[in-house]
mmCIF file of C-alpha atoms in Angstrom:
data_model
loop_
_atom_site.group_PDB
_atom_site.id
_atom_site.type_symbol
_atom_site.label_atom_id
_atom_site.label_comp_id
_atom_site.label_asym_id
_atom_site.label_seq_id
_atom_site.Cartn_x
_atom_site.Cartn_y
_atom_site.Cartn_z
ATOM 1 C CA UNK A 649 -9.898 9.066 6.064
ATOM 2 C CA UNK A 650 -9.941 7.614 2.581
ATOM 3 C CA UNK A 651 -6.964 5.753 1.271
ATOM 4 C CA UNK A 652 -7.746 7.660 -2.170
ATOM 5 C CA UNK A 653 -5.346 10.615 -3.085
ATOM 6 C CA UNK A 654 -5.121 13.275 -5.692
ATOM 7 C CA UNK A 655 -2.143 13.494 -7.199
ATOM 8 C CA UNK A 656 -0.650 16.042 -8.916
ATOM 9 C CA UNK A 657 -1.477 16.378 -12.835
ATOM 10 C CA UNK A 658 2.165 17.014 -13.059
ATOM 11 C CA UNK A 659 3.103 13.022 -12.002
ATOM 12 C CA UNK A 660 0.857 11.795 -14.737
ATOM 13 C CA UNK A 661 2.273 8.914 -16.627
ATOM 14 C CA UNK A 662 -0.855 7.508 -18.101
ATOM 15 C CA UNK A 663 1.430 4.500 -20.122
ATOM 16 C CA UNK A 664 -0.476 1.284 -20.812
ATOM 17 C CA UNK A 665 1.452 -1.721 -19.024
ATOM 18 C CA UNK A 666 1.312 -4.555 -21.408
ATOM 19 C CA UNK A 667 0.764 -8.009 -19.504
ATOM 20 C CA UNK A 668 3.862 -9.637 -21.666
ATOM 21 C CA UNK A 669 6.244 -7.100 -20.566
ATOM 22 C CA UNK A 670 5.175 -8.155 -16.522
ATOM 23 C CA UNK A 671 5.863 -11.616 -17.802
ATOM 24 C CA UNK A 672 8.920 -11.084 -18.900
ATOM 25 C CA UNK A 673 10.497 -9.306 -15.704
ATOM 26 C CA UNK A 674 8.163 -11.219 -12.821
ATOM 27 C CA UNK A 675 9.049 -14.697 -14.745
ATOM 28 C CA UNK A 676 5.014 -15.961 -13.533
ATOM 29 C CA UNK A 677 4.498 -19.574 -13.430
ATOM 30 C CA UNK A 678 1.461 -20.942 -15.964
ATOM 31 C CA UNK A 679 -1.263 -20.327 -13.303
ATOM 32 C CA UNK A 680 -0.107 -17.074 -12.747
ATOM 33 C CA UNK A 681 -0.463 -16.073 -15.725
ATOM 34 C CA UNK A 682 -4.099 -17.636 -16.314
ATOM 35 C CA UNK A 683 -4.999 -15.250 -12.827
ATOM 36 C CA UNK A 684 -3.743 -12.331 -15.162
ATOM 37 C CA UNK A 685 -5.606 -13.726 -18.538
ATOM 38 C CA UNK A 686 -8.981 -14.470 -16.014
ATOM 39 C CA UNK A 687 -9.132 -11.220 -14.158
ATOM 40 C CA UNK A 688 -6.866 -8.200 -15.188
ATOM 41 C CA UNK A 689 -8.266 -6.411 -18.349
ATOM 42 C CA UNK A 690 -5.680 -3.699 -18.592
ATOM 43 C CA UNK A 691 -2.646 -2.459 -16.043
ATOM 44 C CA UNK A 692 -2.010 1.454 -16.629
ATOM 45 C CA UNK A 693 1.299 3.385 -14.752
ATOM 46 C CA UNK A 694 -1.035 6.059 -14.180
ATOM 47 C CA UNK A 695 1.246 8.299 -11.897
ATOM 48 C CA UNK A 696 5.197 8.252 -11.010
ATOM 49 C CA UNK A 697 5.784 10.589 -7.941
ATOM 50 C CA UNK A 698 9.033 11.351 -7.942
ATOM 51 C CA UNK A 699 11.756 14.673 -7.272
ATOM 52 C CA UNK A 700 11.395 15.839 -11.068
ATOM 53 C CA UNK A 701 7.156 15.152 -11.222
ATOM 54 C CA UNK A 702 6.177 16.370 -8.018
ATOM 55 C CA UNK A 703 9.914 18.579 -6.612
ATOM 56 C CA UNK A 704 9.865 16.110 -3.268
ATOM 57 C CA UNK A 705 13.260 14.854 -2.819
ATOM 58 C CA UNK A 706 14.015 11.241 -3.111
ATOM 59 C CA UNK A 707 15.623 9.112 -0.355
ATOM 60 C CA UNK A 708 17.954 5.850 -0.899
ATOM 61 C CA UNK A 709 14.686 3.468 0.541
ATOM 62 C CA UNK A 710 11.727 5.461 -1.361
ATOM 63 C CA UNK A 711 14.100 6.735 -4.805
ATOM 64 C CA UNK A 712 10.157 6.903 -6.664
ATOM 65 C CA UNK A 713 6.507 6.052 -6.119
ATOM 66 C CA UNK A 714 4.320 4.462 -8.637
ATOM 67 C CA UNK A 715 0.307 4.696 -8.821
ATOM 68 C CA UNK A 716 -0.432 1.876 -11.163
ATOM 69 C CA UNK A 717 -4.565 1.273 -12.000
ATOM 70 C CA UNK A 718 -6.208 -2.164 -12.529
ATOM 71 C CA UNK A 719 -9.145 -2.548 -14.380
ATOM 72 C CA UNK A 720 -10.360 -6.444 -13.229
ATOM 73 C CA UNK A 721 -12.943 -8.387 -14.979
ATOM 74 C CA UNK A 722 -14.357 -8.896 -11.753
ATOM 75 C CA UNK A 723 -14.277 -7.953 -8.083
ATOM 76 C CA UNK A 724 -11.988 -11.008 -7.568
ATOM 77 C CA UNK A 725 -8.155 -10.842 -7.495
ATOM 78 C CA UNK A 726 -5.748 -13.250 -6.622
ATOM 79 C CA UNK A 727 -2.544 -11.878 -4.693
ATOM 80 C CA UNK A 728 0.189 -13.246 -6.751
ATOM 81 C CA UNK A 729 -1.163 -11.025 -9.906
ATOM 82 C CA UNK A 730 0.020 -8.075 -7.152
ATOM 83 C CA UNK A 731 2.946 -9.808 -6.554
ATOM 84 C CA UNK A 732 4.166 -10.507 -9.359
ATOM 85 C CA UNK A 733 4.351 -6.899 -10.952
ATOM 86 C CA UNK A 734 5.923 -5.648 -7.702
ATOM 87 C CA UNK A 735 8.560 -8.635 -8.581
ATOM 88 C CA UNK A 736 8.819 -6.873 -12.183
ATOM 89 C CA UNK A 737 8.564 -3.442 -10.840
ATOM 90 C CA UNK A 738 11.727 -2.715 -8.306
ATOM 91 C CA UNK A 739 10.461 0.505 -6.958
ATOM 92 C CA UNK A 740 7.151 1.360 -4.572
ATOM 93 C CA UNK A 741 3.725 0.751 -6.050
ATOM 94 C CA UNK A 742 0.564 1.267 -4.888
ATOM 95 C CA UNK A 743 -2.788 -0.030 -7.123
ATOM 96 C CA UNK A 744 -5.981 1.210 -7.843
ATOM 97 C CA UNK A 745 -8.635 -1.395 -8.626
ATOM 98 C CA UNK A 746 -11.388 -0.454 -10.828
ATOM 99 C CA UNK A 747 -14.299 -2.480 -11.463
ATOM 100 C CA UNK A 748 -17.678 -1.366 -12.644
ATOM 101 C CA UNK A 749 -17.851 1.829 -11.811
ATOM 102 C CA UNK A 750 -15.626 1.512 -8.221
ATOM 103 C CA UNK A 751 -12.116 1.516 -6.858
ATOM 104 C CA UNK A 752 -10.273 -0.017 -4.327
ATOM 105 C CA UNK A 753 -6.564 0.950 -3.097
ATOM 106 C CA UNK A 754 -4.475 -1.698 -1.862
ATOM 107 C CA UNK A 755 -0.763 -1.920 -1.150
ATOM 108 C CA UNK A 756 2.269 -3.610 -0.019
ATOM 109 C CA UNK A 757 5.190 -2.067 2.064
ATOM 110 C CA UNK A 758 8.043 -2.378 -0.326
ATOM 111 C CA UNK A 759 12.006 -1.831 0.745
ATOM 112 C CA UNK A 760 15.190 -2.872 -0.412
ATOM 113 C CA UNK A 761 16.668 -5.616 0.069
ATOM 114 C CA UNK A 762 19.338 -5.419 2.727
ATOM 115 C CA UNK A 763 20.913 -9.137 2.162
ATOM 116 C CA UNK A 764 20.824 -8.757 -1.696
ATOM 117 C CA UNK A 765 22.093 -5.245 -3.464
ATOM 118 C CA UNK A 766 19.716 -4.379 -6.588
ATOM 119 C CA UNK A 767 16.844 -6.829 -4.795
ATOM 120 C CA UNK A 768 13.512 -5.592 -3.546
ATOM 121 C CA UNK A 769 11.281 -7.176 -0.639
ATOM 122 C CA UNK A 770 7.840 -6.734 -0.410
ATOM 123 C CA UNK A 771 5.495 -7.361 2.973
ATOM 124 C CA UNK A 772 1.895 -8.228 3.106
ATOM 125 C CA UNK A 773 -0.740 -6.453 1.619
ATOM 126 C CA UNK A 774 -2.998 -4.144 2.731
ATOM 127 C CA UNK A 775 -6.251 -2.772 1.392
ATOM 128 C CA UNK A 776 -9.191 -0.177 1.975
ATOM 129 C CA UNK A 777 -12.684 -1.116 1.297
ATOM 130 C CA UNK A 778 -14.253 -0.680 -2.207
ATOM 131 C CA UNK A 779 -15.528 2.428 -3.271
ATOM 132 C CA UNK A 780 -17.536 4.936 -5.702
ATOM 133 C CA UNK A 781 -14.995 5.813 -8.383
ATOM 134 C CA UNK A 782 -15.885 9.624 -7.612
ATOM 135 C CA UNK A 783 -15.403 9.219 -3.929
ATOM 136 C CA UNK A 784 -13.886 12.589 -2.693
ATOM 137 C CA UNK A 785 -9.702 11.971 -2.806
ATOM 138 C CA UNK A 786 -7.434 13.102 0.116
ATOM 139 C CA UNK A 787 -4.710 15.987 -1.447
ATOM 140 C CA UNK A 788 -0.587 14.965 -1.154
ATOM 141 C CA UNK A 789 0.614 15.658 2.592
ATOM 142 C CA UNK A 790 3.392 18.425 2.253
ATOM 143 C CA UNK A 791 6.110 16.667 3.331
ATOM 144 C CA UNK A 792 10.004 16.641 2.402
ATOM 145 C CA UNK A 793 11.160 13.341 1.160
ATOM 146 C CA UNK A 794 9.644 10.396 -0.350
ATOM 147 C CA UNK A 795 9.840 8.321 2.652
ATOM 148 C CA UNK A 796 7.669 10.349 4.726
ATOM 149 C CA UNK A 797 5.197 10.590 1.899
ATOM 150 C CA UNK A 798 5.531 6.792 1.732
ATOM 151 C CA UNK A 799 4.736 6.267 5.267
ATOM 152 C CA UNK A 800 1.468 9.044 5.033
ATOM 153 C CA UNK A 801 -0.020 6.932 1.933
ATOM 154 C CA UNK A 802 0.319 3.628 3.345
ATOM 155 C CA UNK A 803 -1.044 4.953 6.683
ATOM 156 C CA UNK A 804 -5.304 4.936 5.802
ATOM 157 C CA UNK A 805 -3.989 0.942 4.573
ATOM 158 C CA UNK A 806 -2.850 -0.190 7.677
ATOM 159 C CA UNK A 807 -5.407 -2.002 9.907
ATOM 160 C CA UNK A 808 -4.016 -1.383 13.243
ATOM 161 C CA UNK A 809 -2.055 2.260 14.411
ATOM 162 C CA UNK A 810 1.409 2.889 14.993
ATOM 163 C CA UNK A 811 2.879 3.045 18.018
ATOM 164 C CA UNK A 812 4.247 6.150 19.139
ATOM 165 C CA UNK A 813 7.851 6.662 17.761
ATOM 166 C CA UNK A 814 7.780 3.123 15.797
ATOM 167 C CA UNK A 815 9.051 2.945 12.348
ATOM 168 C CA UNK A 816 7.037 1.777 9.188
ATOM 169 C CA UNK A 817 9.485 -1.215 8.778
ATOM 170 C CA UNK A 818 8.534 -2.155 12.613
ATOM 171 C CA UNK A 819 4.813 -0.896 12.374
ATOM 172 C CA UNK A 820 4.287 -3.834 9.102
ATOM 173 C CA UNK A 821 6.631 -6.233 10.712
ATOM 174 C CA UNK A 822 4.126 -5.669 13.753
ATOM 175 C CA UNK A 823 0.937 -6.103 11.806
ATOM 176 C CA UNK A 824 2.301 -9.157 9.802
ATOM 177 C CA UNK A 825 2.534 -10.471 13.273
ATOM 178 C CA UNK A 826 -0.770 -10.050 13.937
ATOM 179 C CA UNK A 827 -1.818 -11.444 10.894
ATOM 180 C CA UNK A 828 -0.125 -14.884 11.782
ATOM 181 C CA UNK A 829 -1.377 -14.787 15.081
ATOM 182 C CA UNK A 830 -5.011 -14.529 13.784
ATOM 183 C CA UNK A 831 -3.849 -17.643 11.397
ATOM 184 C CA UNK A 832 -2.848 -19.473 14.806
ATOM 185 C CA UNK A 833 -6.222 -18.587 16.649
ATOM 186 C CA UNK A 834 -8.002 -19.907 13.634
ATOM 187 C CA UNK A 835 -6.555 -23.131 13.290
ATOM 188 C CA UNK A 836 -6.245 -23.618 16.903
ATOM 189 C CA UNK A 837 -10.107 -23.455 16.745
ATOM 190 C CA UNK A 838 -10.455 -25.374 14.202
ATOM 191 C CA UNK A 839 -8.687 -28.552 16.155
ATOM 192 C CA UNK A 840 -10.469 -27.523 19.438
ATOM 193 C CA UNK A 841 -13.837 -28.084 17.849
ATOM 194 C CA UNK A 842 -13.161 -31.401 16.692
ATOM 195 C CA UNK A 843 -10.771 -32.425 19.218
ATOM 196 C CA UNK A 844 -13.454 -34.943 21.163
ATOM 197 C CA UNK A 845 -11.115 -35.810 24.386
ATOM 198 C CA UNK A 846 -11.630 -33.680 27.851
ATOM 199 C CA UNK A 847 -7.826 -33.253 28.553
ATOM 200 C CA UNK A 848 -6.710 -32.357 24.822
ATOM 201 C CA UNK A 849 -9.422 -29.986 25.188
ATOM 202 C CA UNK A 850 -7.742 -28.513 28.086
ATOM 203 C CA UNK A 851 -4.642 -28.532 26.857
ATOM 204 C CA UNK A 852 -6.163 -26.736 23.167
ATOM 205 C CA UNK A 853 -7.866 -24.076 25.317
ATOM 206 C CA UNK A 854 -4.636 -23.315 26.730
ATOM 207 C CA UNK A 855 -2.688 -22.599 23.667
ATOM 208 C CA UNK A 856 -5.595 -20.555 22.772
ATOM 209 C CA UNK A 857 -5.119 -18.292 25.429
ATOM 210 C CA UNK A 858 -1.768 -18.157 25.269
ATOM 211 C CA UNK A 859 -1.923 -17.068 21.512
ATOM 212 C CA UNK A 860 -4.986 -14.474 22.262
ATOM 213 C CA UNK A 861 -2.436 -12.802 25.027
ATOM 214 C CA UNK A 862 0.409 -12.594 22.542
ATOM 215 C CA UNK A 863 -2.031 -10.949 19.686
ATOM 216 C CA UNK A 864 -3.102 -8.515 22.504
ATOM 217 C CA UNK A 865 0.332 -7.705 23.315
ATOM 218 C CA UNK A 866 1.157 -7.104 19.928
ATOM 219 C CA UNK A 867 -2.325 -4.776 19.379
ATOM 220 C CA UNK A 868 -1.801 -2.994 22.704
#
């Protein structure tokens, strides 16, 4: 299943996002902005799903869902360009990449804030694999509510499944987990190989398999 969707001709929004208005609401730092100058040519809201575009009714935690397109200089983008219009942008977004003739959907799970009112937190992202621009696109799900529909886009993003009966908010929190985990193993490797003493050795090899039980728990 492709992460790609057709949406309705009805959500179209087609506006051109200038970069300075992104600056101005997700207050970049100077190297931030050079990412944007280096590697974004043009940001377009392409498609706001919402009650009034697509007649799905809107939910306190998903009030709208933005489809925003990248066109990149290159195949190389650096994750704070991402997070820094979901910073400007308090609402749900998920991005197209385009680059020479191919498109790649990626996505972060995106809630409010439940220590500050008006705030908006954002989780890791996730991402499908690049593909033809004219790849065949999945239709909408007919569902009731933004939130469901929310859950069914970022679904094809996510690398591992949900368990049964878990939330989205506990399915990321799960995955983020992972993620960190995987950091863990890494590094953990990293010493063991140039850890040159038998018993650190032993005692490296036992974190490792402590950590590779606690990913599978978290997988399984």
């Amino acid at each position: 299943m492709t992460a790609l969707f057709k949406y309705p001709l009805n959500a179209a929004f087609g506006r051109v996002l200038p970069k300075t208005k992104i600056y101005d609401h997700g207050k970049p730092s100077a190297a931030i902005k050079e990412h944007f100058v280096r590697q974004v040519a043009q940001i377009t809201w392409q498609y706001k799903l919402a009650p009034e575009t697509i007649n799905i009714q809107s939910t306190p935690s998903v009030p709208e869902i933005q489809i925003f397109t990248v066109a990149l200089k290159d195949t190389e983008l650096k994750t704070e360009v991402l997070r820094c219009i979901d910073q400007a942008i308090p609402l749900p977004i998920f991005f197209e990449l385009h680059f020479n003739g191919k498109v790649k959907p990626v996505a972060a799970f995106k809630r409010p804030s439940e220590a500050e009112a008006g705030k908006w937190v954002a989780s890791d992202y996730f991402d499908g694999p690049w593909r033809p621009d004219d790849v065949p696109r999945n239709p909408l799900p007919v569902v009731f509510d933004l939130e469901v529909l929310y859950r069914h886009l970022l679904t094809p993003l996510m690398p591992y499944p949900a368990r049964p009966g878990e939330g989205l908010k506990a399915w990321v929190e799960r995955v983020e987990c992972i993620r960190l985990k995987d950091r863990e193993l890494a590094r953990c490797e990293v010493r063991l190989r140039n850890e040159k003493q038998f018993n650190r050795k032993v005692g490296i090899n036992a974190e490792l398999r402590d950590l590779k039980q606690e990913r599978e728990g978290l997988i399984s």
